[in-house]
Amino acid sequence: MNRTDRLHALSEELRRAGPRGRTAAQLAGWLEVSTRTVKRDVAALQQAGLPVWAQSGPGGGYVLDAVATLAPVNLTPAQAVAVATALATQPDAPYAADGRVALEKVLDVMTPADRRRVEELGARVWVRDADPAPAATASSSVSSALGEALATRRVLVLDYRDASGRSSRRRVEPHLLARTGDRWYLLGWCHRRQAPRWFRFDRVRAAHLTEEPVVERDPAVFGIPPPDAHPVRP
């Protein structure tokens, strides 16, 4: 999660907490960052004018002043694609139609630039129609890193375990995410092999973002999708 998204998530979590507030440790655990990072982020929110107060003593923490008005419900492009992906993988779930209508309302109030980002990112996430079973996936921190790398077009360093249980470290360009059967895969260009590879989410032990930009490649190098596969279309 980048800093902008983290600040938004932090402010919304404090809104949800209400007068109970949240401790720095609770927020750090929820965001998977250090307490020092939480304190810096809270200071940034305060400087931006958000009325966040610190309560000292046992059970103390951060509280958003009750006079703060409720912000409009805005989703980032990545959050919108996350909702669209959930709807695409469970099209027959209860209230799925209502979910699609709600997503359309969110998209309607997005800026044109954010709408384009949603469409671009959604085009890089593929699912198959016949995938009703829950998919095996990675830890939340790994999934978050994979998603951010795809959204920001940056190279990842993966600690990966293959089918034989052998571990290796791979420098990978993320290009697509795909769900087939009960698995999620990262389709990437492996610098070690200098070739396209499919990396199973549940075999990625750790993922680290770099500042190296991704080289754009022809999607056809990763294979031809089956007839029942399609990109997420928010």
mmCIF file of C-alpha atoms in Angstrom:
data_model
loop_
_atom_site.group_PDB
_atom_site.id
_atom_site.type_symbol
_atom_site.label_atom_id
_atom_site.label_comp_id
_atom_site.label_asym_id
_atom_site.label_seq_id
_atom_site.Cartn_x
_atom_site.Cartn_y
_atom_site.Cartn_z
ATOM 1 C CA MET A 1 0.000 0.000 0.000
ATOM 2 C CA ASN A 2 1.458 3.365 -0.978
ATOM 3 C CA ARG A 3 1.467 6.330 1.423
ATOM 4 C CA THR A 4 -1.502 8.125 -0.150
ATOM 5 C CA ASP A 5 -3.701 5.027 0.129
ATOM 6 C CA ARG A 6 -2.405 4.386 3.646
ATOM 7 C CA LEU A 7 -3.318 7.897 4.820
ATOM 8 C CA HIS A 8 -6.799 7.485 3.364
ATOM 9 C CA ALA A 9 -7.184 4.067 5.034
ATOM 10 C CA LEU A 10 -5.927 5.464 8.349
ATOM 11 C CA SER A 11 -8.409 8.346 8.372
ATOM 12 C CA GLU A 12 -11.297 6.029 7.459
ATOM 13 C CA GLU A 13 -10.343 3.559 10.204
ATOM 14 C CA LEU A 14 -10.364 6.375 12.771
ATOM 15 C CA ARG A 15 -13.792 7.449 11.484
ATOM 16 C CA ARG A 16 -15.084 3.899 11.976
ATOM 17 C CA ALA A 17 -13.549 3.677 15.458
ATOM 18 C CA GLY A 18 -15.416 6.770 16.629
ATOM 19 C CA PRO A 19 -14.850 7.862 20.236
ATOM 20 C CA ARG A 20 -13.177 4.543 21.109
ATOM 21 C CA GLY A 21 -10.218 5.449 18.935
ATOM 22 C CA ARG A 22 -7.337 3.172 18.030
ATOM 23 C CA THR A 23 -3.913 2.738 19.584
ATOM 24 C CA ALA A 24 -0.771 3.160 17.495
ATOM 25 C CA ALA A 25 -0.110 -0.565 17.942
ATOM 26 C CA GLN A 26 -3.595 -1.488 16.680
ATOM 27 C CA LEU A 27 -3.230 0.744 13.643
ATOM 28 C CA ALA A 28 0.279 -0.542 12.942
ATOM 29 C CA GLY A 29 -0.894 -4.155 13.052
ATOM 30 C CA TRP A 30 -3.885 -3.411 10.834
ATOM 31 C CA LEU A 31 -1.800 -1.537 8.238
ATOM 32 C CA GLU A 32 1.191 -3.907 8.587
ATOM 33 C CA VAL A 33 3.631 -1.060 9.250
ATOM 34 C CA SER A 34 5.654 0.092 12.249
ATOM 35 C CA THR A 35 4.208 2.255 15.037
ATOM 36 C CA ARG A 36 6.722 4.926 14.014
ATOM 37 C CA THR A 37 5.163 5.002 10.540
ATOM 38 C CA VAL A 38 1.693 5.316 12.096
ATOM 39 C CA LYS A 39 2.817 8.279 14.211
ATOM 40 C CA ARG A 40 4.314 9.993 11.145
ATOM 41 C CA ASP A 41 1.119 9.377 9.172
ATOM 42 C CA VAL A 42 -1.080 10.734 11.978
ATOM 43 C CA ALA A 43 1.123 13.843 12.127
ATOM 44 C CA ALA A 44 0.675 14.263 8.358
ATOM 45 C CA LEU A 45 -3.119 14.018 8.723
ATOM 46 C CA GLN A 46 -3.060 16.579 11.514
ATOM 47 C CA GLN A 47 -0.976 18.968 9.406
ATOM 48 C CA ALA A 48 -3.498 18.529 6.597
ATOM 49 C CA GLY A 49 -6.229 19.734 8.976
ATOM 50 C CA LEU A 50 -7.865 16.466 10.046
ATOM 51 C CA PRO A 51 -8.858 16.832 13.747
ATOM 52 C CA VAL A 52 -7.088 13.778 15.172
ATOM 53 C CA TRP A 53 -6.344 13.886 18.902
ATOM 54 C CA ALA A 54 -4.025 11.730 20.995
ATOM 55 C CA GLN A 55 -5.351 10.313 24.272
ATOM 56 C CA SER A 56 -2.745 9.412 26.894
ATOM 57 C CA GLY A 57 -2.925 6.812 29.629
ATOM 58 C CA PRO A 58 -4.161 3.192 29.704
ATOM 59 C CA GLY A 59 -6.232 2.417 26.646
ATOM 60 C CA GLY A 60 -5.254 5.713 25.066
ATOM 61 C CA GLY A 61 -4.696 6.186 21.384
ATOM 62 C CA TYR A 62 -5.823 8.307 18.466
ATOM 63 C CA VAL A 63 -9.350 9.645 18.149
ATOM 64 C CA LEU A 64 -10.949 11.556 15.297
ATOM 65 C CA ASP A 65 -12.879 14.537 16.649
ATOM 66 C CA ALA A 66 -16.644 14.000 16.464
ATOM 67 C CA VAL A 67 -17.091 17.387 14.795
ATOM 68 C CA ALA A 68 -15.320 16.074 11.705
ATOM 69 C CA THR A 69 -17.823 15.714 8.896
ATOM 70 C CA LEU A 70 -18.248 12.355 7.231
ATOM 71 C CA ALA A 71 -16.182 12.231 4.069
ATOM 72 C CA PRO A 72 -17.784 11.088 0.818
ATOM 73 C CA VAL A 73 -17.262 7.456 -0.084
ATOM 74 C CA ASN A 74 -14.377 7.535 -2.550
ATOM 75 C CA LEU A 75 -12.457 4.496 -3.722
ATOM 76 C CA THR A 76 -8.963 4.499 -5.150
ATOM 77 C CA PRO A 77 -8.552 2.855 -8.576
ATOM 78 C CA ALA A 78 -7.018 -0.223 -6.911
ATOM 79 C CA GLN A 79 -9.942 -0.478 -4.460
ATOM 80 C CA ALA A 80 -12.443 -0.208 -7.301
ATOM 81 C CA VAL A 81 -10.690 -3.010 -9.187
ATOM 82 C CA ALA A 82 -10.644 -5.105 -5.993
ATOM 83 C CA VAL A 83 -14.440 -4.790 -5.747
ATOM 84 C CA ALA A 84 -14.838 -5.515 -9.461
ATOM 85 C CA THR A 85 -12.623 -8.610 -9.128
ATOM 86 C CA ALA A 86 -14.679 -9.935 -6.208
ATOM 87 C CA LEU A 87 -17.864 -9.451 -8.229
ATOM 88 C CA ALA A 88 -16.333 -11.073 -11.321
ATOM 89 C CA THR A 89 -15.227 -14.182 -9.429
ATOM 90 C CA GLN A 90 -18.614 -14.582 -7.685
ATOM 91 C CA PRO A 91 -21.156 -13.388 -10.266
ATOM 92 C CA ASP A 92 -23.983 -15.498 -8.788
ATOM 93 C CA ALA A 93 -23.388 -14.527 -5.134
ATOM 94 C CA PRO A 94 -26.278 -13.002 -3.147
ATOM 95 C CA TYR A 95 -26.586 -9.263 -3.855
ATOM 96 C CA ALA A 96 -24.038 -9.473 -6.699
ATOM 97 C CA ALA A 97 -26.310 -7.368 -8.907
ATOM 98 C CA ASP A 98 -26.589 -4.748 -6.144
ATOM 99 C CA GLY A 99 -22.823 -4.826 -5.803
ATOM 100 C CA ARG A 100 -22.386 -4.059 -9.488
ATOM 101 C CA VAL A 101 -24.837 -1.136 -9.239
ATOM 102 C CA ALA A 102 -22.945 0.210 -6.200
ATOM 103 C CA LEU A 103 -19.658 -0.043 -8.087
ATOM 104 C CA GLU A 104 -21.142 1.827 -11.040
ATOM 105 C CA LYS A 105 -22.159 4.653 -8.698
ATOM 106 C CA VAL A 106 -18.618 4.882 -7.353
ATOM 107 C CA LEU A 107 -17.175 4.915 -10.878
ATOM 108 C CA ASP A 108 -19.601 7.649 -11.904
ATOM 109 C CA VAL A 109 -18.092 10.118 -9.412
ATOM 110 C CA MET A 110 -14.464 9.285 -10.178
ATOM 111 C CA THR A 111 -12.310 11.697 -12.127
ATOM 112 C CA PRO A 112 -11.627 10.764 -15.772
ATOM 113 C CA ALA A 113 -7.989 10.049 -14.867
ATOM 114 C CA ASP A 114 -9.008 7.635 -12.081
ATOM 115 C CA ARG A 115 -11.529 5.953 -14.379
ATOM 116 C CA ARG A 116 -8.757 5.352 -16.920
ATOM 117 C CA ARG A 117 -6.552 3.879 -14.160
ATOM 118 C CA VAL A 118 -9.396 1.538 -13.157
ATOM 119 C CA GLU A 119 -9.827 0.386 -16.749
ATOM 120 C CA GLU A 120 -6.075 -0.071 -17.281
ATOM 121 C CA LEU A 121 -5.635 -2.025 -14.061
ATOM 122 C CA GLY A 122 -8.772 -4.110 -14.607
ATOM 123 C CA ALA A 123 -7.454 -5.111 -18.037
ATOM 124 C CA ARG A 124 -4.462 -6.710 -16.283
ATOM 125 C CA VAL A 125 -6.603 -8.924 -14.020
ATOM 126 C CA TRP A 126 -8.076 -11.996 -15.719
ATOM 127 C CA VAL A 127 -10.594 -14.491 -14.359
ATOM 128 C CA ARG A 128 -12.391 -17.509 -15.739
ATOM 129 C CA ASP A 129 -16.155 -17.989 -15.686
ATOM 130 C CA ALA A 130 -15.979 -21.492 -14.204
ATOM 131 C CA ASP A 131 -14.130 -20.657 -10.974
ATOM 132 C CA PRO A 132 -16.674 -21.081 -8.148
ATOM 133 C CA ALA A 133 -14.266 -22.443 -5.515
ATOM 134 C CA PRO A 134 -12.343 -20.129 -3.139
ATOM 135 C CA ALA A 135 -8.859 -19.530 -4.523
ATOM 136 C CA ALA A 136 -5.685 -20.387 -2.594
ATOM 137 C CA THR A 137 -3.789 -17.172 -2.125
ATOM 138 C CA ALA A 138 -0.822 -15.566 -0.398
ATOM 139 C CA SER A 139 -0.540 -13.613 2.848
ATOM 140 C CA SER A 140 -2.128 -10.178 2.933
ATOM 141 C CA SER A 141 1.274 -8.458 2.832
ATOM 142 C CA VAL A 142 2.353 -10.461 -0.231
ATOM 143 C CA SER A 143 -0.976 -9.914 -2.015
ATOM 144 C CA SER A 144 -0.750 -6.195 -1.264
ATOM 145 C CA ALA A 145 2.781 -5.977 -2.683
ATOM 146 C CA LEU A 146 1.812 -7.881 -5.837
ATOM 147 C CA GLY A 147 -1.193 -5.644 -6.385
ATOM 148 C CA GLU A 148 0.767 -2.431 -5.844
ATOM 149 C CA ALA A 149 3.554 -3.586 -8.169
ATOM 150 C CA LEU A 150 1.019 -4.229 -10.924
ATOM 151 C CA ALA A 151 -0.690 -0.872 -10.326
ATOM 152 C CA THR A 152 2.523 1.169 -10.209
ATOM 153 C CA ARG A 153 4.331 -0.876 -12.908
ATOM 154 C CA ARG A 154 7.390 -1.649 -10.764
ATOM 155 C CA VAL A 155 9.637 -4.707 -10.611
ATOM 156 C CA LEU A 156 9.268 -7.100 -7.670
ATOM 157 C CA VAL A 157 11.763 -9.291 -5.855
ATOM 158 C CA LEU A 158 10.020 -12.556 -4.932
ATOM 159 C CA ASP A 159 11.043 -15.203 -2.447
ATOM 160 C CA TYR A 160 9.476 -18.140 -4.268
ATOM 161 C CA ARG A 161 9.066 -21.858 -3.580
ATOM 162 C CA ASP A 162 8.531 -24.110 -6.593
ATOM 163 C CA ALA A 163 6.479 -27.316 -6.859
ATOM 164 C CA SER A 164 9.428 -29.361 -5.519
ATOM 165 C CA GLY A 165 9.755 -27.136 -2.457
ATOM 166 C CA ARG A 166 12.964 -25.456 -3.636
ATOM 167 C CA SER A 167 13.279 -21.801 -2.647
ATOM 168 C CA SER A 168 14.751 -19.085 -4.828
ATOM 169 C CA ARG A 169 14.829 -15.332 -5.111
ATOM 170 C CA ARG A 170 13.462 -13.948 -8.382
ATOM 171 C CA ARG A 171 13.439 -10.460 -9.863
ATOM 172 C CA VAL A 172 10.132 -10.290 -11.714
ATOM 173 C CA GLU A 173 8.293 -7.782 -13.905
ATOM 174 C CA PRO A 174 4.564 -8.051 -13.050
ATOM 175 C CA HIS A 175 2.328 -7.930 -16.133
ATOM 176 C CA LEU A 176 -0.951 -9.702 -15.384
ATOM 177 C CA LEU A 177 -2.860 -11.392 -12.569
ATOM 178 C CA ALA A 178 -4.938 -14.432 -13.478
ATOM 179 C CA ARG A 179 -7.254 -16.769 -11.655
ATOM 180 C CA THR A 180 -7.778 -20.238 -13.072
ATOM 181 C CA GLY A 181 -9.228 -23.195 -11.191
ATOM 182 C CA ASP A 182 -8.671 -22.518 -7.499
ATOM 183 C CA ARG A 183 -5.390 -20.614 -7.968
ATOM 184 C CA TRP A 184 -4.278 -17.029 -8.413
ATOM 185 C CA TYR A 185 -1.155 -16.466 -10.516
ATOM 186 C CA LEU A 186 1.174 -13.579 -11.202
ATOM 187 C CA LEU A 187 2.164 -13.588 -14.870
ATOM 188 C CA GLY A 188 5.561 -11.973 -15.018
ATOM 189 C CA TRP A 189 8.836 -11.721 -16.863
ATOM 190 C CA CYS A 190 11.541 -13.471 -14.823
ATOM 191 C CA HIS A 191 14.890 -11.684 -15.047
ATOM 192 C CA ARG A 192 16.682 -14.825 -13.870
ATOM 193 C CA ARG A 193 15.291 -16.953 -16.709
ATOM 194 C CA GLN A 194 14.835 -14.091 -19.184
ATOM 195 C CA ALA A 195 11.499 -15.633 -19.998
ATOM 196 C CA PRO A 196 7.805 -15.397 -19.067
ATOM 197 C CA ARG A 197 6.728 -17.329 -15.970
ATOM 198 C CA TRP A 198 3.529 -17.981 -14.028
ATOM 199 C CA PHE A 199 4.028 -17.613 -10.264
ATOM 200 C CA ARG A 200 1.434 -19.120 -7.937
ATOM 201 C CA PHE A 201 0.343 -16.695 -5.234
ATOM 202 C CA ASP A 202 0.399 -19.318 -2.486
ATOM 203 C CA ARG A 203 4.052 -20.186 -3.264
ATOM 204 C CA VAL A 204 5.282 -16.605 -2.858
ATOM 205 C CA ARG A 205 6.812 -16.431 0.621
ATOM 206 C CA ALA A 206 7.683 -12.721 0.469
ATOM 207 C CA ALA A 207 7.493 -9.901 -2.083
ATOM 208 C CA HIS A 208 9.491 -6.681 -2.097
ATOM 209 C CA LEU A 209 8.830 -3.662 -4.322
ATOM 210 C CA THR A 210 11.716 -1.983 -6.113
ATOM 211 C CA GLU A 211 11.928 1.359 -7.904
ATOM 212 C CA GLU A 212 12.792 -0.299 -11.232
ATOM 213 C CA PRO A 213 10.098 0.300 -13.872
ATOM 214 C CA VAL A 214 8.543 -2.573 -15.784
ATOM 215 C CA VAL A 215 9.412 -3.063 -19.451
ATOM 216 C CA GLU A 216 6.196 -3.313 -21.457
ATOM 217 C CA ARG A 217 5.902 -6.662 -23.252
ATOM 218 C CA ASP A 218 3.421 -8.302 -25.599
ATOM 219 C CA PRO A 219 0.779 -10.086 -23.438
ATOM 220 C CA ALA A 220 0.817 -12.952 -25.972
ATOM 221 C CA VAL A 221 4.197 -14.122 -24.582
ATOM 222 C CA PHE A 222 2.330 -15.357 -21.483
ATOM 223 C CA GLY A 223 0.053 -17.633 -23.478
ATOM 224 C CA ILE A 224 -3.364 -17.520 -25.127
ATOM 225 C CA PRO A 225 -6.270 -17.235 -22.639
ATOM 226 C CA PRO A 226 -8.942 -19.969 -22.793
ATOM 227 C CA PRO A 227 -12.311 -19.011 -24.317
ATOM 228 C CA ASP A 228 -13.996 -18.620 -20.911
ATOM 229 C CA ALA A 229 -11.356 -16.191 -19.569
ATOM 230 C CA HIS A 230 -11.811 -12.445 -19.601
ATOM 231 C CA PRO A 231 -10.365 -9.324 -17.957
ATOM 232 C CA VAL A 232 -12.161 -7.661 -15.078
ATOM 233 C CA ARG A 233 -14.427 -4.995 -16.543
ATOM 234 C CA PRO A 234 -15.494 -2.467 -13.907
#
